[in-house]
């Protein structure tokens, strides 16, 4: 499209387009370095006709990183827009509702890029508070966290799993032979049920982890006496965390100590 070519490069390198191949930054099929080298080579070939040149050392990485944040924010807004369209007109494919949930992925990617924290250094998983929790037996905590975990009856999450497997394993294969599009939408529906199941099972525990991490980060970043007591809601903590991102320089200085 008409615009900054760095935006196009950043768009194809979004995590959302890797489809499980996180080691292949460029669309899940190539590395970021390979993409940049190809871009530099193509641009150099065009400029050579004008007596100019463009080497890999001329590539503006700061510009590329800027667009890496913007395109994730853009995709998050697009996802939310799809969800709103589906709410207004339920006759629209449920695929829109499923895609709307992906806004959270883009939000996380934005935060990681803005703060220059890689996934292994994310304050949401590597605070002292979270490290202590992560050492505990996850399987036992998950069993205790799953609603209706009494073996005497089938839980809500088990019902969702059963319906999901029925749609994907028994209905989809037969339907796909006659209608590929409908077969694809059945897969989407099946995955939506599994998303709902995971939220039922892990939602409360995930929020416990998130709240602990947010409190720790805000404790490190905020030196102005703002209260970060545990009585604050998860939504207020998120708001304060996003506000603190405006002070990236201060946050990076604290976290590098």
mmCIF file of C-alpha atoms in Angstrom, residues 8-203:
data_model
loop_
_atom_site.group_PDB
_atom_site.id
_atom_site.type_symbol
_atom_site.label_atom_id
_atom_site.label_comp_id
_atom_site.label_asym_id
_atom_site.label_seq_id
_atom_site.Cartn_x
_atom_site.Cartn_y
_atom_site.Cartn_z
ATOM 1 C CA UNK A 8 5.004 -3.155 5.520
ATOM 2 C CA UNK A 9 8.137 -4.864 6.836
ATOM 3 C CA UNK A 10 6.943 -4.531 10.426
ATOM 4 C CA UNK A 11 3.471 -5.829 9.515
ATOM 5 C CA UNK A 12 4.746 -9.114 8.092
ATOM 6 C CA UNK A 13 6.972 -9.573 11.162
ATOM 7 C CA UNK A 14 4.082 -9.393 13.627
ATOM 8 C CA UNK A 15 3.842 -12.341 16.017
ATOM 9 C CA UNK A 16 0.225 -12.850 14.947
ATOM 10 C CA UNK A 17 1.309 -13.971 11.466
ATOM 11 C CA UNK A 18 3.793 -16.621 12.580
ATOM 12 C CA UNK A 19 1.136 -19.274 13.255
ATOM 13 C CA UNK A 20 3.170 -21.133 15.847
ATOM 14 C CA UNK A 21 6.563 -20.648 14.149
ATOM 15 C CA UNK A 22 7.857 -18.056 16.594
ATOM 16 C CA UNK A 23 11.436 -18.727 15.480
ATOM 17 C CA UNK A 24 10.544 -17.422 12.006
ATOM 18 C CA UNK A 25 9.892 -13.715 12.565
ATOM 19 C CA UNK A 26 8.907 -12.975 8.966
ATOM 20 C CA UNK A 27 5.439 -14.444 8.525
ATOM 21 C CA UNK A 28 6.434 -17.781 10.025
ATOM 22 C CA UNK A 29 8.496 -18.697 6.946
ATOM 23 C CA UNK A 30 11.714 -16.687 7.246
ATOM 24 C CA UNK A 31 13.885 -14.754 9.651
ATOM 25 C CA UNK A 32 13.741 -11.024 10.270
ATOM 26 C CA UNK A 33 17.364 -10.763 9.098
ATOM 27 C CA UNK A 34 16.556 -12.535 5.811
ATOM 28 C CA UNK A 35 13.629 -10.212 5.182
ATOM 29 C CA UNK A 36 15.703 -7.099 5.856
ATOM 30 C CA UNK A 37 18.544 -8.336 3.649
ATOM 31 C CA UNK A 38 16.121 -9.047 0.791
ATOM 32 C CA UNK A 39 14.549 -5.612 1.204
ATOM 33 C CA UNK A 40 17.958 -3.902 1.179
ATOM 34 C CA UNK A 41 19.025 -5.882 -1.893
ATOM 35 C CA UNK A 42 15.827 -5.002 -3.808
ATOM 36 C CA UNK A 43 16.014 -1.335 -2.840
ATOM 37 C CA UNK A 44 19.678 -1.204 -3.786
ATOM 38 C CA UNK A 45 18.882 -2.663 -7.232
ATOM 39 C CA UNK A 46 16.269 0.081 -7.806
ATOM 40 C CA UNK A 47 18.498 2.892 -6.572
ATOM 41 C CA UNK A 48 21.439 1.691 -8.653
ATOM 42 C CA UNK A 49 19.522 2.802 -11.738
ATOM 43 C CA UNK A 50 19.721 6.340 -10.331
ATOM 44 C CA UNK A 51 23.369 6.020 -9.429
ATOM 45 C CA UNK A 52 22.586 5.568 -5.733
ATOM 46 C CA UNK A 53 22.914 2.642 -3.338
ATOM 47 C CA UNK A 54 21.340 1.165 -0.229
ATOM 48 C CA UNK A 55 23.325 -1.207 2.010
ATOM 49 C CA UNK A 56 22.084 -3.216 5.020
ATOM 50 C CA UNK A 57 23.935 -0.719 7.211
ATOM 51 C CA UNK A 58 21.563 1.968 5.892
ATOM 52 C CA UNK A 59 18.534 0.152 7.271
ATOM 53 C CA UNK A 60 16.846 2.276 9.963
ATOM 54 C CA UNK A 61 16.198 -0.142 12.819
ATOM 55 C CA UNK A 62 14.680 2.533 15.080
ATOM 56 C CA UNK A 63 12.144 3.323 12.375
ATOM 57 C CA UNK A 64 11.408 -0.382 11.976
ATOM 58 C CA UNK A 65 10.891 -0.812 15.751
ATOM 59 C CA UNK A 66 8.568 2.199 15.829
ATOM 60 C CA UNK A 67 6.371 0.645 13.160
ATOM 61 C CA UNK A 68 6.558 -2.732 14.946
ATOM 62 C CA UNK A 69 4.650 -1.146 17.833
ATOM 63 C CA UNK A 70 2.222 0.777 15.615
ATOM 64 C CA UNK A 71 1.185 -2.218 13.489
ATOM 65 C CA UNK A 72 0.429 -4.291 16.594
ATOM 66 C CA UNK A 73 -1.710 -1.471 17.970
ATOM 67 C CA UNK A 74 -3.401 -1.215 14.565
ATOM 68 C CA UNK A 75 -4.143 -4.949 14.477
ATOM 69 C CA UNK A 76 -5.552 -4.815 18.027
ATOM 70 C CA UNK A 77 -7.976 -2.064 16.953
ATOM 71 C CA UNK A 78 -8.946 -4.046 13.829
ATOM 72 C CA UNK A 79 -9.650 -7.111 15.998
ATOM 73 C CA UNK A 80 -11.811 -5.096 18.381
ATOM 74 C CA UNK A 81 -13.662 -3.632 15.409
ATOM 75 C CA UNK A 82 -14.489 -7.126 14.170
ATOM 76 C CA UNK A 83 -15.913 -7.963 17.582
ATOM 77 C CA UNK A 84 -18.091 -4.853 17.569
ATOM 78 C CA UNK A 85 -19.347 -5.656 14.063
ATOM 79 C CA UNK A 86 -20.336 -9.159 15.217
ATOM 80 C CA UNK A 87 -22.136 -7.752 18.296
ATOM 81 C CA UNK A 88 -24.202 -5.454 16.094
ATOM 82 C CA UNK A 89 -25.071 -8.169 13.599
ATOM 83 C CA UNK A 90 -24.951 -11.777 14.822
ATOM 84 C CA UNK A 91 -25.605 -12.989 11.290
ATOM 85 C CA UNK A 92 -21.960 -12.133 10.573
ATOM 86 C CA UNK A 93 -19.687 -15.168 10.843
ATOM 87 C CA UNK A 94 -18.621 -16.157 14.340
ATOM 88 C CA UNK A 95 -15.076 -16.017 12.987
ATOM 89 C CA UNK A 96 -15.223 -12.256 13.675
ATOM 90 C CA UNK A 97 -15.864 -12.923 17.363
ATOM 91 C CA UNK A 98 -12.946 -15.357 17.464
ATOM 92 C CA UNK A 99 -10.591 -12.869 15.813
ATOM 93 C CA UNK A 100 -11.705 -10.172 18.272
ATOM 94 C CA UNK A 101 -10.151 -12.206 21.085
ATOM 95 C CA UNK A 102 -6.764 -11.888 19.375
ATOM 96 C CA UNK A 103 -6.620 -8.220 20.367
ATOM 97 C CA UNK A 104 -5.054 -9.380 23.634
ATOM 98 C CA UNK A 105 -2.133 -10.951 21.752
ATOM 99 C CA UNK A 106 -1.396 -7.676 19.965
ATOM 100 C CA UNK A 107 -1.672 -5.749 23.231
ATOM 101 C CA UNK A 108 0.936 -7.980 24.863
ATOM 102 C CA UNK A 109 3.234 -7.678 21.843
ATOM 103 C CA UNK A 110 2.917 -3.877 22.009
ATOM 104 C CA UNK A 111 3.901 -3.847 25.677
ATOM 105 C CA UNK A 112 6.883 -6.113 25.062
ATOM 106 C CA UNK A 113 8.166 -3.950 22.215
ATOM 107 C CA UNK A 114 7.567 -0.587 23.901
ATOM 108 C CA UNK A 115 9.437 -1.609 27.015
ATOM 109 C CA UNK A 116 12.171 -3.549 25.174
ATOM 110 C CA UNK A 117 11.466 -6.556 27.403
ATOM 111 C CA UNK A 118 11.801 -9.933 25.703
ATOM 112 C CA UNK A 119 9.437 -12.698 26.788
ATOM 113 C CA UNK A 120 12.103 -14.214 29.064
ATOM 114 C CA UNK A 121 12.582 -10.884 30.847
ATOM 115 C CA UNK A 122 8.937 -9.915 31.067
ATOM 116 C CA UNK A 123 8.134 -8.401 34.480
ATOM 117 C CA UNK A 124 4.799 -10.204 34.338
ATOM 118 C CA UNK A 125 6.527 -13.563 34.710
ATOM 119 C CA UNK A 126 9.893 -12.824 36.297
ATOM 120 C CA UNK A 127 9.152 -10.757 39.389
ATOM 121 C CA UNK A 128 10.251 -12.247 42.686
ATOM 122 C CA UNK A 129 6.606 -12.760 43.603
ATOM 123 C CA UNK A 130 5.870 -14.714 40.433
ATOM 124 C CA UNK A 131 9.074 -16.746 40.686
ATOM 125 C CA UNK A 132 7.967 -18.049 44.053
ATOM 126 C CA UNK A 133 4.549 -18.977 42.687
ATOM 127 C CA UNK A 134 6.034 -20.659 39.607
ATOM 128 C CA UNK A 135 8.066 -22.985 41.818
ATOM 129 C CA UNK A 136 4.899 -24.530 43.211
ATOM 130 C CA UNK A 137 3.142 -27.557 41.793
ATOM 131 C CA UNK A 138 1.155 -26.229 38.844
ATOM 132 C CA UNK A 139 -0.878 -29.359 38.311
ATOM 133 C CA UNK A 140 -2.161 -29.309 41.890
ATOM 134 C CA UNK A 141 -3.019 -25.597 41.718
ATOM 135 C CA UNK A 142 -4.802 -26.049 38.403
ATOM 136 C CA UNK A 143 -6.867 -28.923 39.737
ATOM 137 C CA UNK A 144 -7.952 -26.766 42.648
ATOM 138 C CA UNK A 145 -8.703 -23.854 40.335
ATOM 139 C CA UNK A 146 -10.944 -25.741 37.899
ATOM 140 C CA UNK A 147 -14.632 -25.131 38.721
ATOM 141 C CA UNK A 148 -16.630 -28.239 39.495
ATOM 142 C CA UNK A 149 -13.628 -30.503 39.817
ATOM 143 C CA UNK A 150 -15.667 -33.220 41.503
ATOM 144 C CA UNK A 151 -15.292 -36.576 39.714
ATOM 145 C CA UNK A 152 -18.950 -37.329 40.442
ATOM 146 C CA UNK A 153 -20.196 -35.082 37.639
ATOM 147 C CA UNK A 154 -18.994 -33.560 34.383
ATOM 148 C CA UNK A 155 -17.673 -30.009 34.774
ATOM 149 C CA UNK A 156 -18.518 -27.042 32.560
ATOM 150 C CA UNK A 157 -15.055 -27.138 31.007
ATOM 151 C CA UNK A 158 -15.475 -30.835 30.217
ATOM 152 C CA UNK A 159 -18.784 -30.120 28.486
ATOM 153 C CA UNK A 160 -17.100 -27.474 26.340
ATOM 154 C CA UNK A 161 -14.285 -29.887 25.497
ATOM 155 C CA UNK A 162 -16.751 -32.613 24.526
ATOM 156 C CA UNK A 163 -18.699 -30.321 22.183
ATOM 157 C CA UNK A 164 -15.476 -28.947 20.705
ATOM 158 C CA UNK A 165 -14.154 -32.417 19.937
ATOM 159 C CA UNK A 166 -17.507 -33.445 18.465
ATOM 160 C CA UNK A 167 -17.515 -30.488 16.073
ATOM 161 C CA UNK A 168 -13.877 -30.879 15.090
ATOM 162 C CA UNK A 169 -13.448 -34.637 14.961
ATOM 163 C CA UNK A 170 -16.846 -35.946 13.891
ATOM 164 C CA UNK A 171 -18.733 -33.171 12.104
ATOM 165 C CA UNK A 172 -15.918 -31.212 10.436
ATOM 166 C CA UNK A 173 -14.397 -34.044 8.390
ATOM 167 C CA UNK A 174 -17.760 -34.921 6.850
ATOM 168 C CA UNK A 175 -18.783 -31.317 6.194
ATOM 169 C CA UNK A 176 -15.403 -30.323 4.766
ATOM 170 C CA UNK A 177 -15.806 -32.837 1.933
ATOM 171 C CA UNK A 178 -18.889 -30.962 0.776
ATOM 172 C CA UNK A 179 -18.058 -27.393 1.826
ATOM 173 C CA UNK A 180 -14.488 -26.366 2.707
ATOM 174 C CA UNK A 181 -15.516 -22.944 3.981
ATOM 175 C CA UNK A 182 -18.053 -24.434 6.373
ATOM 176 C CA UNK A 183 -15.476 -26.993 7.493
ATOM 177 C CA UNK A 184 -13.087 -24.151 8.311
ATOM 178 C CA UNK A 185 -15.778 -22.299 10.274
ATOM 179 C CA UNK A 186 -16.480 -25.458 12.269
ATOM 180 C CA UNK A 187 -12.805 -25.507 13.254
ATOM 181 C CA UNK A 188 -13.098 -21.880 14.339
ATOM 182 C CA UNK A 189 -16.187 -22.708 16.419
ATOM 183 C CA UNK A 190 -14.367 -25.622 18.023
ATOM 184 C CA UNK A 191 -11.427 -23.408 18.934
ATOM 185 C CA UNK A 192 -13.763 -20.789 20.392
ATOM 186 C CA UNK A 193 -15.159 -23.370 22.784
ATOM 187 C CA UNK A 194 -11.635 -24.307 23.863
ATOM 188 C CA UNK A 195 -10.848 -20.617 24.473
ATOM 189 C CA UNK A 196 -13.906 -20.410 26.724
ATOM 190 C CA UNK A 197 -12.805 -23.588 28.504
ATOM 191 C CA UNK A 198 -9.323 -22.205 29.170
ATOM 192 C CA UNK A 199 -10.819 -19.026 30.597
ATOM 193 C CA UNK A 200 -13.039 -21.056 32.909
ATOM 194 C CA UNK A 201 -10.107 -23.163 34.070
ATOM 195 C CA UNK A 202 -7.284 -20.667 34.191
ATOM 196 C CA UNK A 203 -8.930 -17.246 34.393
#
